[in-house]
Amino acid sequence: MASTAGVPVTFDNIAKSFGPVRVLEELSLKVAPGEFLVLLGASGSGKTTALRILAGLETATSGRILIGDREVTEVLPKYRDVSMVFQSYALYPHKTVAENIGFPLKVRKVPKDQQEAAIRDAAAQVQIDQLLDRYPRQLSGGQRQRVALARAMVRRPSVFLMDEPLSNLDAKLRGHMRAELKHMQSTLGTTTIYVTHDQIEAMTLAHRVAILEKGVLQQLDTPARIYNDPANLFVAQFIGSPPMNVVHGSLENASFITRSGRVEVPVSGRIDKAILGARPEDCGVVPAGQGHLGAEIYTVELIGDHTLVTVKAGEDLLTVKAPKDFSGTTGENIGITFSKDQLFVFDAASGARVR
Amino acid sequence: MTSTTTYQPGNSPAGLFKARSWGEWVDHHSRTFFIAPAVVLILIFAIFPTFYSIVFALSRVRFRATGLQFRFVWFDNFIAQFTGNEQAHFLGRLTGMSFVGWIFALAMTALAIWWLYRSWQNRTHWIFLVGRLISAAMFIFIGWILALTLLSGNPWGTMMTTLFYVIVGCSIQFVIGTGLAFLCSQPISGKNFFRVLFFIPLMITPLGVGYAFKMVLDITKGPLQPLWDAIGLQDWAWSTDAWAARWFVILGDSWQWIPFIFIVMLAALENVSRDQVEAAQVDGASSVQIFREITWPQIVPVAVTVILIRMIEAFKIVDLPNIMTSGGPGIATESMTLHSYFLWRANDMGSSAAVAYLLLILTVVVCASFFNYVVLGQLRRAK
Amino acid sequence: MSTSSFKYEKANRSLMERLFEPPAIGKMSPVAKVVAYGLLAFWSLFVIFPIYWVVITAFKDAAAVNQGPFYIPFVDFQPNLNAWRIHLSDPNCDLYAIGRQFVLLAYNSFAFIISPIVDIGAMEPQICRVYHAFTNSLVIGIASTALCVTVGSMAAYALARIQYKPKFGNAAIFVLLTLVMIAATSYAGIPWYVSSAVALALFFLMARAFGKHFKSTLGNGDILFWIISQRILPPIVVIIPIYMMFQAVGLLDTHLALIIVYAVANLPIVVWLMHDFFASLPVELEESAQLDGASRFGIFWDIVLPLTRPGLAATTLLTLILNWNEYLFAVFLSTARAQTMPIMVAAKNAGEKGILWWEMCAIIVVMIIPVIIMAIFLQRFIARGVLLGAVKG
């Protein structure tokens, strides 16, 4: 196993504007050596821009980029020693698989025999050594993906950059490739920065996840902490499937008051417009009149091992994860319970977490 | 998993780059190297000569042992074309206007002024207003010359002949070319054969076209000689009648250029969305309705662009009239390029350059007007 | 079942309906078919006949041409090779001379690169004029096409991918200095090399000095429009100055003069067509190559050009054909040594015995055969709508 320590990457106050449009606000983050960092965000959040600035395909409006301890802000892409996997794979259609993989070595004038050895090695790592003479158009989506990976790792860069590499695959293949990607990264130990809009990919792959929205870094933490301890309403709602439930109301001392009931929460304070957040699995359905809130069943969906019950409490729609044998009809009145320790309260105006 | 022996991170091949080499320097300045050759070539061989031409047009040029000698004469060469001894050659014989001519000229003038007034009222930006003023002035000028020559029974000069080739020629070529393209877009067999065959004339040298038509339409020895005999034209000749000679040139020009319209319009027709046509067929539209409502709106942007390209090339017409009629009878088929060429051969370089410049102005004003008022509008509507 | 639906059953249609209505969607009615094929046949005849007439005339002799129209070889008249023999059995033109011409062809295409000023035509006396002209046309056509497509596609690629921001003020300075330089050369008698060197030096100095202060810049779209709009320029406007320029440097009647002028004349077409192809390529391929360490030229050569091969082929063929057929520039810039085929054809018109149709047709046939072969190749690309994209944009 060629597992070695990777190289740290630093974004130091990186900002980017396209004309009057500010796509990235002063972003500062440090990626540890060998870390798998996922930049997660919706489209337009600035995550791809951040990656392209690191690659050198865009220039930052201000700020510095460091790879290792070398500043590369003004350095041409080819001298940054990074390699990138594109969403469309960007395989050269007129070159064979072997030529595609060998291209980074060819332009660096690596001796022929070393090239061949490296190509075979990289192809073996992603299990496409039988396909070396084919052209990209003769390959399936998953095989193309592997070629793109092999091309990225053949020259052993300091940093891997991946721009939604799995989004063109079908769901089943995506799960499979995700596992392989994670294994490969931990084997090689290369610092990896991975951009995606898919929270499952982010949660499963990352050592740490950086969530971006409208060009602003919302939270940078491990997947578990992001899930269990979201920094603000945006992060809380972005992560989790089905997403976190929100109830509008007000906070008085240690209780959250809405028109349909009153909930004890682990924080105290006084906010007139507050939001209560609870994950579907931390809610429960009880007969009408009991529980914290009164509600009315909106729909019932049987998923398999559990049932998703959507209920209407006041103006808010809540999804509750109920046992698979739950039965109820639309319009029926029921009660909702919450487990107190797993409740979050946010300020409705700023979206900030109340701690 | 095999271990890699050749590369270690930090010892990666990126380190093999020599940062300061000649190749690096070239790459660093590649943005200049990519575009510089084209720009330099155009500056030296198109922009510079265009400016240099002004000197010729504003001078009386004499050959001396030491080279050319220029004497600055202001706009004498241009004035000669419009009012002086060259007037009949360039504009036509402008003696007396007929009643029809007056009506036509005044109507054209009124039309242009009304159009300008409308633009003024619509608060068009002043730059566009200046552009429209130039277009309108050119329109009025052409209208008056047309009224003074053709409509008053006078022969016209090379400017109107050039415009005749451009406007009449382009119209005929567009109608026939589009018609042929429409035929070939129908479900017929042998489509590829017709496509190749109809394309060929475009590729044949204009010179060859000129001579071929001169032979084929020869009255006494050409293949149609029995026909001319039958209708009693055996003693007639193309070169005796101005209009026959002009149509003769248009015929050759059309034979050559219809393929261009044909091939582009055919591609456009085949690009028309199949779904929309099929939806209309299912809705019960007739083929005429389908063409008018679905196909035509989709091909109009291509159609106007292809007409513009054809117009630009048509203004340069020289080979065909030179070969088929030598500009005759008299100056009946002489285009402005040919006019300028003849003046050059007569060593009158100043006038030659002046006529060439007038052709440039005419081309730019007509083509820019067509582009601004027709092509841009259609392209915008398509978006 | 209602009766009205019956009417549309196939068997129940009237004769008129059967004639005028298509039997099925995607088919033509019988009448439309007859009309369509009739028109197509008529047009085919119209297209073929002039070519046919040129070809058979090339195999006629003076008698067969002058004694009235004869239409079909072997039936109407006996075809012969008289016209060809006049060219082939030129007293100076034997097999050895033909062979030497082909050697010269190879030499010519290469010699002008080494020393464009040395005139190749002058090295060989006026033998085998047709071969000579054919060789010239081929060398000039291929060389100028190569130059034009190389320079043009590089510019088109740059305009599709790199942002340029030339200053408007610098362009204005250039125009001003050009006008001053021309006036100084023409009216004050300053030698052209002095005035142009001074103007060029002044331009760089002034652009350097004032360039920073100019605010308004032009964009890629402006440059593209500027290059493409050069096609509007009628050749007659520039041909006299170009004649004088080549005279000044002693390049009149050389291959190099025609090569450059043809390349510039077709540059707008190449840039216009190729820009469209380059702009439609996915930019990730180039970004990926850039990260992989390729230089801009490397990317252009190794990634971009192979991907636009069909467009490149079509553009090259089109340029080649336009060069092959060009007449006006050749009339001005070549008299004998660099004479091309069109001039050769036109020269047959100037004889005292009237037009020697059979001889002229033989040359025209030689001229159009390669073009027809190229046209058939080119047609393959055009059928794919290759030219359409550019027209649309």
PDB file of N, CA and C in Angstrom, chain B residues 217-263:
ATOM      1  N   LEU B 217     -25.236  29.404 -75.350  1.00  0.00           N
ATOM      2  CA  LEU B 217     -26.268  30.325 -75.826  1.00  0.00           C
ATOM      3  C   LEU B 217     -25.865  31.014 -77.124  1.00  0.00           C
ATOM      4  N   ASP B 218     -24.792  30.527 -77.743  1.00  0.00           N
ATOM      5  CA  ASP B 218     -24.366  31.088 -79.015  1.00  0.00           C
ATOM      6  C   ASP B 218     -25.480  30.892 -80.043  1.00  0.00           C
ATOM      7  N   ILE B 219     -25.783  31.981 -80.773  1.00  0.00           N
ATOM      8  CA  ILE B 219     -26.943  31.926 -81.675  1.00  0.00           C
ATOM      9  C   ILE B 219     -26.686  31.033 -82.880  1.00  0.00           C
ATOM     10  N   THR B 220     -25.475  31.085 -83.435  1.00  0.00           N
ATOM     11  CA  THR B 220     -25.263  30.354 -84.686  1.00  0.00           C
ATOM     12  C   THR B 220     -24.646  28.982 -84.489  1.00  0.00           C
ATOM     13  N   LYS B 221     -23.828  28.822 -83.449  1.00  0.00           N
ATOM     14  CA  LYS B 221     -23.138  27.529 -83.307  1.00  0.00           C
ATOM     15  C   LYS B 221     -23.516  26.787 -82.046  1.00  0.00           C
ATOM     16  N   GLY B 222     -24.290  27.416 -81.189  1.00  0.00           N
ATOM     17  CA  GLY B 222     -24.630  26.787 -79.921  1.00  0.00           C
ATOM     18  C   GLY B 222     -25.653  25.684 -80.090  1.00  0.00           C
ATOM     19  N   PRO B 223     -25.837  24.900 -79.075  1.00  0.00           N
ATOM     20  CA  PRO B 223     -26.761  23.751 -79.128  1.00  0.00           C
ATOM     21  C   PRO B 223     -28.217  24.179 -79.295  1.00  0.00           C
ATOM     22  N   LEU B 224     -28.543  25.424 -79.002  1.00  0.00           N
ATOM     23  CA  LEU B 224     -29.938  25.847 -79.119  1.00  0.00           C
ATOM     24  C   LEU B 224     -30.201  26.496 -80.482  1.00  0.00           C
ATOM     25  N   GLN B 225     -29.229  26.351 -81.382  1.00  0.00           N
ATOM     26  CA  GLN B 225     -29.358  27.001 -82.687  1.00  0.00           C
ATOM     27  C   GLN B 225     -30.666  26.650 -83.393  1.00  0.00           C
ATOM     28  N   PRO B 226     -31.131  25.396 -83.409  1.00  0.00           N
ATOM     29  CA  PRO B 226     -32.423  25.096 -84.040  1.00  0.00           C
ATOM     30  C   PRO B 226     -33.563  25.915 -83.438  1.00  0.00           C
ATOM     31  N   LEU B 227     -33.491  26.133 -82.132  1.00  0.00           N
ATOM     32  CA  LEU B 227     -34.549  26.895 -81.464  1.00  0.00           C
ATOM     33  C   LEU B 227     -34.543  28.347 -81.940  1.00  0.00           C
ATOM     34  N   TRP B 228     -33.342  28.956 -81.938  1.00  0.00           N
ATOM     35  CA  TRP B 228     -33.244  30.358 -82.405  1.00  0.00           C
ATOM     36  C   TRP B 228     -33.753  30.448 -83.828  1.00  0.00           C
ATOM     37  N   ASP B 229     -33.384  29.473 -84.695  1.00  0.00           N
ATOM     38  CA  ASP B 229     -33.865  29.446 -86.071  1.00  0.00           C
ATOM     39  C   ASP B 229     -35.383  29.447 -86.109  1.00  0.00           C
ATOM     40  N   ALA B 230     -35.963  28.599 -85.274  1.00  0.00           N
ATOM     41  CA  ALA B 230     -37.409  28.408 -85.293  1.00  0.00           C
ATOM     42  C   ALA B 230     -38.140  29.692 -84.914  1.00  0.00           C
ATOM     43  N   ILE B 231     -37.577  30.461 -83.994  1.00  0.00           N
ATOM     44  CA  ILE B 231     -38.284  31.688 -83.627  1.00  0.00           C
ATOM     45  C   ILE B 231     -37.724  32.904 -84.356  1.00  0.00           C
ATOM     46  N   GLY B 232     -36.912  32.637 -85.352  1.00  0.00           N
ATOM     47  CA  GLY B 232     -36.486  33.709 -86.249  1.00  0.00           C
ATOM     48  C   GLY B 232     -35.437  34.636 -85.674  1.00  0.00           C
ATOM     49  N   LEU B 233     -34.600  34.136 -84.837  1.00  0.00           N
ATOM     50  CA  LEU B 233     -33.584  34.992 -84.236  1.00  0.00           C
ATOM     51  C   LEU B 233     -32.186  34.674 -84.764  1.00  0.00           C
ATOM     52  N   GLN B 234     -32.111  33.968 -85.917  1.00  0.00           N
ATOM     53  CA  GLN B 234     -30.791  33.493 -86.335  1.00  0.00           C
ATOM     54  C   GLN B 234     -29.803  34.625 -86.597  1.00  0.00           C
ATOM     55  N   ASP B 235     -30.298  35.818 -86.938  1.00  0.00           N
ATOM     56  CA  ASP B 235     -29.372  36.910 -87.228  1.00  0.00           C
ATOM     57  C   ASP B 235     -29.183  37.846 -86.044  1.00  0.00           C
ATOM     58  N   TRP B 236     -29.777  37.501 -84.922  1.00  0.00           N
ATOM     59  CA  TRP B 236     -29.735  38.349 -83.737  1.00  0.00           C
ATOM     60  C   TRP B 236     -28.472  38.019 -82.938  1.00  0.00           C
ATOM     61  N   ALA B 237     -28.111  38.847 -82.018  1.00  0.00           N
ATOM     62  CA  ALA B 237     -26.975  38.515 -81.145  1.00  0.00           C
ATOM     63  C   ALA B 237     -27.240  39.081 -79.766  1.00  0.00           C
ATOM     64  N   TRP B 238     -26.720  38.399 -78.756  1.00  0.00           N
ATOM     65  CA  TRP B 238     -26.887  38.855 -77.363  1.00  0.00           C
ATOM     66  C   TRP B 238     -26.310  40.248 -77.174  1.00  0.00           C
ATOM     67  N   SER B 239     -25.238  40.483 -77.884  1.00  0.00           N
ATOM     68  CA  SER B 239     -24.509  41.718 -77.642  1.00  0.00           C
ATOM     69  C   SER B 239     -25.163  42.930 -78.292  1.00  0.00           C
ATOM     70  N   THR B 240     -26.303  42.752 -78.927  1.00  0.00           N
ATOM     71  CA  THR B 240     -26.922  43.917 -79.549  1.00  0.00           C
ATOM     72  C   THR B 240     -27.948  44.565 -78.634  1.00  0.00           C
ATOM     73  N   ASP B 241     -28.477  43.828 -77.685  1.00  0.00           N
ATOM     74  CA  ASP B 241     -29.550  44.364 -76.865  1.00  0.00           C
ATOM     75  C   ASP B 241     -29.112  44.445 -75.407  1.00  0.00           C
ATOM     76  N   ALA B 242     -29.223  45.657 -74.848  1.00  0.00           N
ATOM     77  CA  ALA B 242     -28.722  45.865 -73.490  1.00  0.00           C
ATOM     78  C   ALA B 242     -29.412  44.936 -72.494  1.00  0.00           C
ATOM     79  N   TRP B 243     -30.739  44.874 -72.585  1.00  0.00           N
ATOM     80  CA  TRP B 243     -31.450  44.076 -71.589  1.00  0.00           C
ATOM     81  C   TRP B 243     -31.203  42.595 -71.763  1.00  0.00           C
ATOM     82  N   ALA B 244     -31.169  42.143 -73.023  1.00  0.00           N
ATOM     83  CA  ALA B 244     -30.879  40.726 -73.259  1.00  0.00           C
ATOM     84  C   ALA B 244     -29.515  40.372 -72.677  1.00  0.00           C
ATOM     85  N   ALA B 245     -28.553  41.291 -72.872  1.00  0.00           N
ATOM     86  CA  ALA B 245     -27.200  41.014 -72.386  1.00  0.00           C
ATOM     87  C   ALA B 245     -27.188  40.942 -70.857  1.00  0.00           C
ATOM     88  N   ARG B 246     -27.948  41.827 -70.197  1.00  0.00           N
ATOM     89  CA  ARG B 246     -27.970  41.804 -68.740  1.00  0.00           C
ATOM     90  C   ARG B 246     -28.591  40.509 -68.219  1.00  0.00           C
ATOM     91  N   TRP B 247     -29.688  40.111 -68.854  1.00  0.00           N
ATOM     92  CA  TRP B 247     -30.312  38.853 -68.416  1.00  0.00           C
ATOM     93  C   TRP B 247     -29.404  37.662 -68.689  1.00  0.00           C
ATOM     94  N   PHE B 248     -28.649  37.778 -69.776  1.00  0.00           N
ATOM     95  CA  PHE B 248     -27.675  36.756 -70.152  1.00  0.00           C
ATOM     96  C   PHE B 248     -26.658  36.566 -69.009  1.00  0.00           C
ATOM     97  N   VAL B 249     -26.184  37.698 -68.464  1.00  0.00           N
ATOM     98  CA  VAL B 249     -25.232  37.628 -67.354  1.00  0.00           C
ATOM     99  C   VAL B 249     -25.921  37.049 -66.111  1.00  0.00           C
ATOM    100  N   ILE B 250     -27.127  37.525 -65.853  1.00  0.00           N
ATOM    101  CA  ILE B 250     -27.860  37.021 -64.680  1.00  0.00           C
ATOM    102  C   ILE B 250     -28.062  35.513 -64.769  1.00  0.00           C
ATOM    103  N   LEU B 251     -28.298  35.032 -66.002  1.00  0.00           N
ATOM    104  CA  LEU B 251     -28.511  33.590 -66.174  1.00  0.00           C
ATOM    105  C   LEU B 251     -27.276  32.809 -65.726  1.00  0.00           C
ATOM    106  N   GLY B 252     -26.096  33.244 -66.195  1.00  0.00           N
ATOM    107  CA  GLY B 252     -24.862  32.564 -65.807  1.00  0.00           C
ATOM    108  C   GLY B 252     -24.631  32.665 -64.307  1.00  0.00           C
ATOM    109  N   ASP B 253     -24.857  33.866 -63.768  1.00  0.00           N
ATOM    110  CA  ASP B 253     -24.641  34.100 -62.343  1.00  0.00           C
ATOM    111  C   ASP B 253     -25.566  33.201 -61.512  1.00  0.00           C
ATOM    112  N   SER B 254     -26.809  33.085 -61.969  1.00  0.00           N
ATOM    113  CA  SER B 254     -27.769  32.262 -61.231  1.00  0.00           C
ATOM    114  C   SER B 254     -27.379  30.787 -61.293  1.00  0.00           C
ATOM    115  N   TRP B 255     -26.945  30.358 -62.471  1.00  0.00           N
ATOM    116  CA  TRP B 255     -26.531  28.949 -62.602  1.00  0.00           C
ATOM    117  C   TRP B 255     -25.453  28.638 -61.574  1.00  0.00           C
ATOM    118  N   GLN B 256     -24.561  29.613 -61.383  1.00  0.00           N
ATOM    119  CA  GLN B 256     -23.474  29.379 -60.444  1.00  0.00           C
ATOM    120  C   GLN B 256     -23.920  29.472 -58.987  1.00  0.00           C
ATOM    121  N   TRP B 257     -24.800  30.417 -58.657  1.00  0.00           N
ATOM    122  CA  TRP B 257     -25.032  30.732 -57.247  1.00  0.00           C
ATOM    123  C   TRP B 257     -26.289  30.120 -56.653  1.00  0.00           C
ATOM    124  N   ILE B 258     -27.221  29.660 -57.489  1.00  0.00           N
ATOM    125  CA  ILE B 258     -28.396  28.989 -56.922  1.00  0.00           C
ATOM    126  C   ILE B 258     -27.969  27.837 -56.006  1.00  0.00           C
ATOM    127  N   PRO B 259     -26.936  27.050 -56.381  1.00  0.00           N
ATOM    128  CA  PRO B 259     -26.514  25.960 -55.491  1.00  0.00           C
ATOM    129  C   PRO B 259     -26.182  26.415 -54.081  1.00  0.00           C
ATOM    130  N   PHE B 260     -25.636  27.618 -53.957  1.00  0.00           N
ATOM    131  CA  PHE B 260     -25.267  28.093 -52.619  1.00  0.00           C
ATOM    132  C   PHE B 260     -26.517  28.248 -51.748  1.00  0.00           C
ATOM    133  N   ILE B 261     -27.520  28.951 -52.315  1.00  0.00           N
ATOM    134  CA  ILE B 261     -28.774  29.121 -51.577  1.00  0.00           C
ATOM    135  C   ILE B 261     -29.376  27.739 -51.310  1.00  0.00           C
ATOM    136  N   PHE B 262     -29.345  26.905 -52.349  1.00  0.00           N
ATOM    137  CA  PHE B 262     -29.945  25.570 -52.264  1.00  0.00           C
ATOM    138  C   PHE B 262     -29.366  24.778 -51.101  1.00  0.00           C
ATOM    139  N   ILE B 263     -28.044  24.733 -51.011  1.00  0.00           N
ATOM    140  CA  ILE B 263     -27.414  23.824 -50.055  1.00  0.00           C
ATOM    141  C   ILE B 263     -27.650  24.317 -48.623  1.00  0.00           C
TER     142      ILE B 263
END
